[in-house]
Structures are given as C-alpha cells and as structure tokens.
Amino acid sequence: MQRRILARELRHLRERASLTGDDIKDRLGWSPSKVSRIENARISVSQGDIELLLDVYNASDIQRERLLALAGQSQTPHSWRAYPAPTQEFLSFLEVEAVADSIRQWEVGVVPGVLQTEAYARHLIQSWRDIDDTLTQRQIEDRVAIRLNRQKRFLPPESSHIWIVMDESILMRTVGGPDVMAEQLQQLVDFSLLPNVKLQVAALDRPRGVFEESFTLLNLDRSNPLEQCLVYIDHNLTSQFLLDEQRSIYFEKMFEYFHRSALDEETSRTIISRYNRDASMV
C-alpha cells in the first residue's frame, strides 16, 4: 500500500513540474517505461532513485522528508511495527497518517481515536472481548498505546493539522460510565481550543439529506494543487484505502457537505461543554 501511495505522489510531483517520461530519460538516462513502472507501483524503487527523482522534480525539503518516510527509507515519528496492529491496512494507515500534511475526518460512531482518553479507548477496545475471545490483555494494552501515541502528532511541538466533524449522537452515547464520558468530553473541549485542531458537531436537529459511514481524508501535501486526498475507511474487522482519484473527489465533496451543515466551532464547543456538565452531574 505504501508503495502504491508513493507511486501516486511521485506522479503528482512529475506532473506539477510539467515533465514527461522522455524528460526523465534525458535527465537521468532512464527509459520512459521505468518511470511508468514506478508510477504504477509495478516495481519497488530504491532510496537512491527516489532522491534522484525528487531532485529533478525540485521537491521541497518537507516533500522530500515525507516521501522518504513513506518509502520506509527514514524513520517515521512512531515505530508502529512494535505493536500487533489488527490489520495490515491499519498499519499502512498509521504510517501514512504519521507523514500526512493534513487530516480530515467524518465520524458517526465513537470519538475519533486521536482524540480519545486512555479510559475511553481502553473501554472500547476491551469490549471487543465480547466479540473476539482471543483478544489478549497484551493486545489490548498495545492498541491503547497506539491510540495515545497517535495523539502526539496533534500536540506541541508537532501540532499537525486535523479537522474533525462528528455526529452529535457520539456525545450522547455513554462509553465506560459517566466519569469516563465526563473526562472524554472535557478532552474534546481542550483539543478544540488548539489552533491546529478544528472540531465541529453535526447536530441531530439540523436537516440532513446525505448519510455516510465514517471516513478519513489524508493529504500529504496541501500546497500541491494536483494532489488528491487519500481516503481511508475503517470498520474494526476490515479497513481499506481508496486510491481512485474520482472516488477521492466524491469523498471530498461529502466532507464539504458535512462540515457546511455542521455547527460552527464555537457553537460545537458549547454543545460539548453542555454534555460534559450533564455527564458530570450523573
């Protein structure tokens, strides 16, 4: 998956530089077919070849760092491979998320993982023992650790950009008891005050004609006008990346619809605080 994503990003950089396969042949002595195979993820590409392409494309230092990290040739911010992730697709998501320039998420079920408290996350993960009796305590602790480590990207000093629109029903659904919910709701308020975090609530009493499952949009380079987002959909037992650019546009439009119909940030924070007061009084 990382190779397919890397191939797409290299193609975007070449197109942005207005270069063809023949141009690469003239500059690097490669055959156009080699460039085509790289951009179609038919062959792996060495660190040296990636660096040559990035030089030809005049990639910025930030683009270079992200793509080399994506290629597995440099250290990503967190070593996710230390944990037994539920699926290979989820492991790929973690590694792409770790180098993404910006993240947008629509969530209808639970508080998004990157905003969960330890108690809230542990209750959700531990509850899966009712479905999967092979889930060990070690696996539970590892998965809790993954969620807590992911949060570090959105806190100083990293402070990556994230924009979340979440359904109001999430605030109404008690997870782990009143104390756990009160702590979780306060954490949502705290995160919403960070300058790099945008949090909106889709109110239940507002008309809505479009309904869709949760999804995440990841952009590796917001400054690239040719870049399309990567779409990730997680269903606990199954997860998938959608790399088709036409479908990416479809999900971009859906996120646009959900954020336009949601409450603004200040009103959303007020609603979350109200639910927090209610939970604290139980």
mmCIF file of C-alpha atoms in Angstrom:
data_model
loop_
_atom_site.group_PDB
_atom_site.id
_atom_site.type_symbol
_atom_site.label_atom_id
_atom_site.label_comp_id
_atom_site.label_asym_id
_atom_site.label_seq_id
_atom_site.Cartn_x
_atom_site.Cartn_y
_atom_site.Cartn_z
ATOM 1 C CA MET A 1 0.000 0.000 0.000
ATOM 2 C CA GLN A 2 2.791 2.439 0.875
ATOM 3 C CA ARG A 3 4.409 1.711 -2.498
ATOM 4 C CA ARG A 4 1.148 2.464 -4.333
ATOM 5 C CA ILE A 5 0.741 5.726 -2.432
ATOM 6 C CA LEU A 6 4.388 6.669 -3.035
ATOM 7 C CA ALA A 7 3.935 5.955 -6.753
ATOM 8 C CA ARG A 8 0.938 8.271 -6.895
ATOM 9 C CA GLU A 9 2.766 11.064 -5.082
ATOM 10 C CA LEU A 10 5.789 10.798 -7.406
ATOM 11 C CA ARG A 11 3.465 11.085 -10.404
ATOM 12 C CA HIS A 12 1.874 14.190 -8.894
ATOM 13 C CA LEU A 13 5.301 15.784 -8.425
ATOM 14 C CA ARG A 14 6.285 14.993 -12.037
ATOM 15 C CA GLU A 15 3.041 16.464 -13.372
ATOM 16 C CA ARG A 16 3.435 19.543 -11.210
ATOM 17 C CA ALA A 17 6.930 20.009 -12.679
ATOM 18 C CA SER A 18 5.401 19.647 -16.204
ATOM 19 C CA LEU A 19 7.789 16.803 -17.070
ATOM 20 C CA THR A 20 7.217 13.720 -19.217
ATOM 21 C CA GLY A 21 8.794 10.280 -19.226
ATOM 22 C CA ASP A 22 11.033 11.437 -22.087
ATOM 23 C CA ASP A 23 12.186 14.382 -19.955
ATOM 24 C CA ILE A 24 13.213 11.963 -17.208
ATOM 25 C CA LYS A 25 15.021 9.864 -19.828
ATOM 26 C CA ASP A 26 17.023 12.919 -20.917
ATOM 27 C CA ARG A 27 17.907 13.957 -17.362
ATOM 28 C CA LEU A 28 18.534 10.608 -15.698
ATOM 29 C CA GLY A 29 19.127 8.263 -18.619
ATOM 30 C CA TRP A 30 16.184 6.100 -17.609
ATOM 31 C CA SER A 31 13.755 4.557 -20.062
ATOM 32 C CA PRO A 32 10.225 6.032 -20.017
ATOM 33 C CA SER A 33 8.982 2.522 -19.204
ATOM 34 C CA LYS A 34 10.921 2.590 -15.914
ATOM 35 C CA VAL A 35 9.178 5.799 -14.897
ATOM 36 C CA SER A 36 5.842 4.262 -15.882
ATOM 37 C CA ARG A 37 6.504 1.107 -13.830
ATOM 38 C CA ILE A 38 7.463 3.207 -10.790
ATOM 39 C CA GLU A 39 4.327 5.358 -11.108
ATOM 40 C CA ASN A 40 2.128 2.282 -11.470
ATOM 41 C CA ALA A 41 3.766 0.622 -8.443
ATOM 42 C CA ARG A 42 4.848 -2.331 -10.555
ATOM 43 C CA ILE A 43 8.394 -2.197 -9.257
ATOM 44 C CA SER A 44 9.919 -1.105 -5.968
ATOM 45 C CA VAL A 45 12.112 1.969 -6.071
ATOM 46 C CA SER A 46 15.380 2.420 -4.203
ATOM 47 C CA GLN A 47 16.177 5.311 -1.909
ATOM 48 C CA GLY A 48 18.775 6.498 -4.405
ATOM 49 C CA ASP A 49 16.265 6.553 -7.277
ATOM 50 C CA ILE A 50 13.696 8.361 -5.151
ATOM 51 C CA GLU A 51 16.257 11.012 -4.263
ATOM 52 C CA LEU A 52 17.186 11.447 -7.938
ATOM 53 C CA LEU A 53 13.535 11.922 -8.880
ATOM 54 C CA LEU A 54 12.987 14.374 -6.034
ATOM 55 C CA ASP A 55 15.983 16.395 -7.255
ATOM 56 C CA VAL A 56 14.617 16.503 -10.810
ATOM 57 C CA TYR A 57 11.160 17.493 -9.526
ATOM 58 C CA ASN A 58 12.616 20.240 -7.306
ATOM 59 C CA ALA A 59 10.831 18.773 -4.313
ATOM 60 C CA SER A 60 10.836 20.853 -1.154
ATOM 61 C CA ASP A 61 12.579 19.650 1.993
ATOM 62 C CA ILE A 62 9.200 18.846 3.543
ATOM 63 C CA GLN A 63 8.058 16.861 0.493
ATOM 64 C CA ARG A 64 11.370 15.009 0.450
ATOM 65 C CA GLU A 65 11.096 14.124 4.127
ATOM 66 C CA ARG A 66 7.511 12.879 3.798
ATOM 67 C CA LEU A 67 8.095 10.747 0.720
ATOM 68 C CA LEU A 68 11.284 9.175 2.027
ATOM 69 C CA ALA A 69 9.488 8.364 5.268
ATOM 70 C CA LEU A 70 6.602 6.892 3.291
ATOM 71 C CA ALA A 71 9.057 4.760 1.343
ATOM 72 C CA GLY A 72 10.336 3.347 4.605
ATOM 73 C CA GLN A 73 13.793 4.742 3.978
ATOM 74 C CA SER A 74 13.770 7.042 7.013
ATOM 75 C CA GLN A 75 12.263 6.867 10.473
ATOM 76 C CA THR A 76 8.606 7.767 10.809
ATOM 77 C CA PRO A 77 7.638 9.619 14.011
ATOM 78 C CA HIS A 78 6.491 6.443 15.775
ATOM 79 C CA SER A 79 7.515 2.833 15.295
ATOM 80 C CA TRP A 80 4.083 1.291 14.818
ATOM 81 C CA ARG A 81 5.569 -2.074 13.917
ATOM 82 C CA ALA A 82 6.274 -2.603 17.614
ATOM 83 C CA TYR A 83 2.552 -3.175 18.044
ATOM 84 C CA PRO A 84 0.406 -6.021 16.648
ATOM 85 C CA ALA A 85 -1.989 -3.895 14.580
ATOM 86 C CA PRO A 86 -5.344 -5.555 13.798
ATOM 87 C CA THR A 87 -4.829 -5.432 10.001
ATOM 88 C CA GLN A 88 -2.066 -4.651 7.528
ATOM 89 C CA GLU A 89 -4.266 -1.903 6.092
ATOM 90 C CA PHE A 90 -4.496 -0.247 9.505
ATOM 91 C CA LEU A 91 -0.715 -0.423 9.856
ATOM 92 C CA SER A 92 -0.421 1.284 6.468
ATOM 93 C CA PHE A 93 -2.889 3.930 7.649
ATOM 94 C CA LEU A 94 -0.797 4.631 10.746
ATOM 95 C CA GLU A 95 2.340 5.097 8.674
ATOM 96 C CA VAL A 96 0.603 7.383 6.170
ATOM 97 C CA GLU A 97 -1.094 9.350 8.957
ATOM 98 C CA ALA A 98 2.324 9.880 10.560
ATOM 99 C CA VAL A 99 3.567 11.810 7.490
ATOM 100 C CA ALA A 100 0.304 13.431 6.345
ATOM 101 C CA ASP A 101 0.273 17.203 5.975
ATOM 102 C CA SER A 102 -3.394 17.482 6.952
ATOM 103 C CA ILE A 103 -6.180 15.144 8.059
ATOM 104 C CA ARG A 104 -9.951 15.499 7.816
ATOM 105 C CA GLN A 105 -12.358 13.037 9.382
ATOM 106 C CA TRP A 106 -16.104 12.413 9.419
ATOM 107 C CA GLU A 107 -17.137 10.251 12.377
ATOM 108 C CA VAL A 108 -20.567 8.828 13.221
ATOM 109 C CA GLY A 109 -19.871 6.081 15.783
ATOM 110 C CA VAL A 110 -17.407 6.977 18.534
ATOM 111 C CA VAL A 111 -14.990 9.743 19.466
ATOM 112 C CA PRO A 112 -12.194 9.642 16.848
ATOM 113 C CA GLY A 113 -9.203 7.609 18.020
ATOM 114 C CA VAL A 114 -6.764 10.535 18.015
ATOM 115 C CA LEU A 115 -8.987 12.422 20.492
ATOM 116 C CA GLN A 116 -9.795 9.552 22.861
ATOM 117 C CA THR A 117 -8.756 9.487 26.507
ATOM 118 C CA GLU A 118 -6.979 6.409 27.782
ATOM 119 C CA ALA A 119 -10.042 5.267 29.759
ATOM 120 C CA TYR A 120 -12.424 5.753 26.819
ATOM 121 C CA ALA A 121 -10.069 3.934 24.424
ATOM 122 C CA ARG A 122 -9.473 1.068 26.845
ATOM 123 C CA HIS A 123 -13.194 0.514 27.391
ATOM 124 C CA LEU A 124 -13.887 0.401 23.632
ATOM 125 C CA ILE A 125 -11.002 -1.955 22.906
ATOM 126 C CA GLN A 126 -11.637 -4.185 25.929
ATOM 127 C CA SER A 127 -15.305 -4.503 24.972
ATOM 128 C CA TRP A 128 -14.219 -6.317 21.811
ATOM 129 C CA ARG A 129 -13.575 -9.361 24.004
ATOM 130 C CA ASP A 130 -17.348 -9.897 23.840
ATOM 131 C CA ILE A 131 -16.898 -10.423 20.089
ATOM 132 C CA ASP A 132 -13.365 -11.821 19.896
ATOM 133 C CA ASP A 133 -12.470 -14.020 22.872
ATOM 134 C CA THR A 134 -8.912 -14.461 21.520
ATOM 135 C CA LEU A 135 -8.089 -10.813 22.262
ATOM 136 C CA THR A 136 -5.388 -10.848 24.945
ATOM 137 C CA GLN A 137 -4.680 -8.242 27.609
ATOM 138 C CA ARG A 138 -1.325 -7.562 25.932
ATOM 139 C CA GLN A 139 -3.074 -6.819 22.628
ATOM 140 C CA ILE A 140 -5.499 -4.513 24.416
ATOM 141 C CA GLU A 141 -2.657 -2.561 26.018
ATOM 142 C CA ASP A 142 -0.779 -2.369 22.711
ATOM 143 C CA ARG A 143 -3.814 -0.977 20.902
ATOM 144 C CA VAL A 144 -4.448 1.560 23.653
ATOM 145 C CA ALA A 145 -0.799 2.612 23.344
ATOM 146 C CA ILE A 146 -1.223 3.106 19.583
ATOM 147 C CA ARG A 147 -4.137 5.498 20.116
ATOM 148 C CA LEU A 148 -2.316 7.504 22.766
ATOM 149 C CA ASN A 149 0.853 7.720 20.663
ATOM 150 C CA ARG A 150 -1.132 8.971 17.658
ATOM 151 C CA GLN A 151 -2.290 11.958 19.700
ATOM 152 C CA LYS A 152 1.273 13.271 19.983
ATOM 153 C CA ARG A 153 1.190 14.484 16.368
ATOM 154 C CA PHE A 154 -1.563 16.950 17.207
ATOM 155 C CA LEU A 155 0.041 18.353 20.344
ATOM 156 C CA PRO A 156 3.050 20.690 20.633
ATOM 157 C CA PRO A 157 5.691 20.595 19.323
ATOM 158 C CA GLU A 158 4.386 18.710 16.239
ATOM 159 C CA SER A 159 0.881 20.252 16.103
ATOM 160 C CA SER A 160 -0.216 18.676 12.817
ATOM 161 C CA HIS A 161 -3.482 19.942 11.318
ATOM 162 C CA ILE A 162 -6.655 17.935 11.816
ATOM 163 C CA TRP A 163 -10.287 18.795 11.077
ATOM 164 C CA ILE A 164 -12.993 16.563 12.533
ATOM 165 C CA VAL A 165 -16.747 16.657 12.020
ATOM 166 C CA MET A 166 -18.520 14.301 14.407
ATOM 167 C CA ASP A 167 -22.164 13.346 14.783
ATOM 168 C CA GLU A 168 -23.893 14.655 17.918
ATOM 169 C CA SER A 169 -25.025 11.116 18.785
ATOM 170 C CA ILE A 170 -21.417 10.363 19.807
ATOM 171 C CA LEU A 171 -21.729 12.896 22.639
ATOM 172 C CA MET A 172 -24.972 11.261 23.814
ATOM 173 C CA ARG A 173 -23.654 7.699 23.831
ATOM 174 C CA THR A 174 -22.228 6.713 27.249
ATOM 175 C CA VAL A 175 -18.980 4.766 26.952
ATOM 176 C CA GLY A 176 -17.433 3.353 30.122
ATOM 177 C CA GLY A 177 -19.728 5.207 32.520
ATOM 178 C CA PRO A 178 -20.353 8.857 33.477
ATOM 179 C CA ASP A 179 -16.835 9.512 34.825
ATOM 180 C CA VAL A 180 -15.191 8.191 31.656
ATOM 181 C CA MET A 181 -17.539 10.277 29.498
ATOM 182 C CA ALA A 182 -17.011 13.445 31.549
ATOM 183 C CA GLU A 183 -13.242 13.103 31.150
ATOM 184 C CA GLN A 184 -13.596 12.374 27.439
ATOM 185 C CA LEU A 185 -15.885 15.317 26.784
ATOM 186 C CA GLN A 186 -13.523 17.654 28.625
ATOM 187 C CA GLN A 187 -10.674 16.372 26.456
ATOM 188 C CA LEU A 188 -12.714 17.187 23.351
ATOM 189 C CA VAL A 189 -13.145 20.738 24.629
ATOM 190 C CA ASP A 190 -9.408 21.004 25.367
ATOM 191 C CA PHE A 191 -8.424 19.724 21.920
ATOM 192 C CA SER A 192 -10.914 22.057 20.234
ATOM 193 C CA LEU A 193 -9.046 25.029 21.701
ATOM 194 C CA LEU A 194 -5.776 24.092 19.988
ATOM 195 C CA PRO A 195 -5.025 26.283 16.948
ATOM 196 C CA ASN A 196 -4.237 23.262 14.745
ATOM 197 C CA VAL A 197 -7.450 21.371 15.609
ATOM 198 C CA LYS A 198 -10.834 22.159 14.068
ATOM 199 C CA LEU A 199 -13.755 20.317 15.660
ATOM 200 C CA GLN A 200 -17.394 20.571 14.575
ATOM 201 C CA VAL A 201 -20.529 18.786 15.738
ATOM 202 C CA ALA A 202 -23.215 17.713 13.260
ATOM 203 C CA ALA A 203 -26.362 18.489 15.263
ATOM 204 C CA LEU A 204 -29.176 15.960 15.199
ATOM 205 C CA ASP A 205 -31.852 18.648 14.960
ATOM 206 C CA ARG A 206 -30.397 20.077 11.730
ATOM 207 C CA PRO A 207 -31.815 18.779 8.442
ATOM 208 C CA ARG A 208 -29.507 16.410 6.594
ATOM 209 C CA GLY A 209 -30.153 14.562 3.362
ATOM 210 C CA VAL A 210 -26.801 12.767 2.952
ATOM 211 C CA PHE A 211 -25.760 9.918 5.238
ATOM 212 C CA GLU A 212 -22.416 8.148 5.055
ATOM 213 C CA GLU A 213 -20.231 5.901 7.185
ATOM 214 C CA SER A 214 -17.137 7.275 8.901
ATOM 215 C CA PHE A 215 -14.097 8.034 6.763
ATOM 216 C CA THR A 216 -10.751 9.826 6.934
ATOM 217 C CA LEU A 217 -9.122 12.010 4.277
ATOM 218 C CA LEU A 218 -5.338 12.341 4.315
ATOM 219 C CA ASN A 219 -3.354 14.883 2.304
ATOM 220 C CA LEU A 220 0.404 14.552 2.053
ATOM 221 C CA ASP A 221 0.925 17.998 0.554
ATOM 222 C CA ARG A 222 -1.744 20.699 0.794
ATOM 223 C CA SER A 223 0.411 23.079 -1.271
ATOM 224 C CA ASN A 224 0.189 20.834 -4.345
ATOM 225 C CA PRO A 225 -2.860 21.807 -6.445
ATOM 226 C CA LEU A 226 -2.719 18.460 -8.269
ATOM 227 C CA GLU A 227 -2.862 16.421 -5.093
ATOM 228 C CA GLN A 228 -5.957 14.375 -4.352
ATOM 229 C CA CYS A 229 -6.636 13.134 -0.857
ATOM 230 C CA LEU A 230 -6.202 9.538 0.222
ATOM 231 C CA VAL A 231 -9.420 8.023 1.571
ATOM 232 C CA TYR A 232 -9.318 5.564 4.463
ATOM 233 C CA ILE A 233 -12.356 3.655 5.765
ATOM 234 C CA ASP A 234 -12.147 1.591 8.960
ATOM 235 C CA HIS A 235 -14.740 -0.996 10.012
ATOM 236 C CA ASN A 236 -12.987 -2.559 13.033
ATOM 237 C CA LEU A 237 -12.685 -6.004 11.412
ATOM 238 C CA THR A 238 -11.922 -4.686 7.919
ATOM 239 C CA SER A 239 -10.373 -1.496 6.614
ATOM 240 C CA GLN A 240 -9.353 -0.136 3.232
ATOM 241 C CA PHE A 241 -7.619 2.675 1.384
ATOM 242 C CA LEU A 242 -9.328 4.124 -1.685
ATOM 243 C CA LEU A 243 -6.715 5.412 -4.127
ATOM 244 C CA ASP A 244 -9.021 6.035 -7.077
ATOM 245 C CA GLU A 245 -8.911 9.785 -7.662
ATOM 246 C CA GLN A 246 -12.503 10.051 -8.900
ATOM 247 C CA ARG A 247 -13.730 8.418 -5.708
ATOM 248 C CA SER A 248 -11.472 10.747 -3.713
ATOM 249 C CA ILE A 249 -13.342 13.705 -5.221
ATOM 250 C CA TYR A 250 -16.623 12.062 -4.155
ATOM 251 C CA PHE A 251 -15.450 11.833 -0.528
ATOM 252 C CA GLU A 252 -14.022 15.379 -0.646
ATOM 253 C CA LYS A 253 -17.488 16.623 -1.640
ATOM 254 C CA MET A 254 -19.106 14.590 1.140
ATOM 255 C CA PHE A 255 -16.807 16.072 3.770
ATOM 256 C CA GLU A 256 -17.570 19.529 2.372
ATOM 257 C CA TYR A 257 -21.287 18.783 2.738
ATOM 258 C CA PHE A 258 -20.948 17.539 6.325
ATOM 259 C CA HIS A 259 -18.834 20.450 7.551
ATOM 260 C CA ARG A 260 -21.123 23.018 5.894
ATOM 261 C CA SER A 261 -24.188 21.516 7.569
ATOM 262 C CA ALA A 262 -22.474 21.151 10.990
ATOM 263 C CA LEU A 263 -22.367 23.696 13.810
ATOM 264 C CA ASP A 264 -19.520 26.186 13.780
ATOM 265 C CA GLU A 265 -16.531 25.581 16.054
ATOM 266 C CA GLU A 266 -17.615 27.877 18.900
ATOM 267 C CA THR A 267 -21.171 26.520 18.994
ATOM 268 C CA SER A 268 -19.812 22.969 18.790
ATOM 269 C CA ARG A 269 -17.589 23.622 21.809
ATOM 270 C CA THR A 270 -20.616 24.975 23.700
ATOM 271 C CA ILE A 271 -22.628 21.842 22.890
ATOM 272 C CA ILE A 272 -19.788 19.550 24.011
ATOM 273 C CA SER A 273 -19.424 21.536 27.259
ATOM 274 C CA ARG A 274 -23.162 21.171 27.892
ATOM 275 C CA TYR A 275 -22.969 17.408 27.529
ATOM 276 C CA ASN A 276 -19.909 17.449 29.781
ATOM 277 C CA ARG A 277 -21.835 19.234 32.533
ATOM 278 C CA ASP A 278 -24.678 16.735 32.184
ATOM 279 C CA ALA A 279 -22.271 13.768 32.435
ATOM 280 C CA SER A 280 -20.529 15.270 35.477
ATOM 281 C CA MET A 281 -23.852 15.585 37.317
ATOM 282 C CA VAL A 282 -24.774 11.898 36.913
#
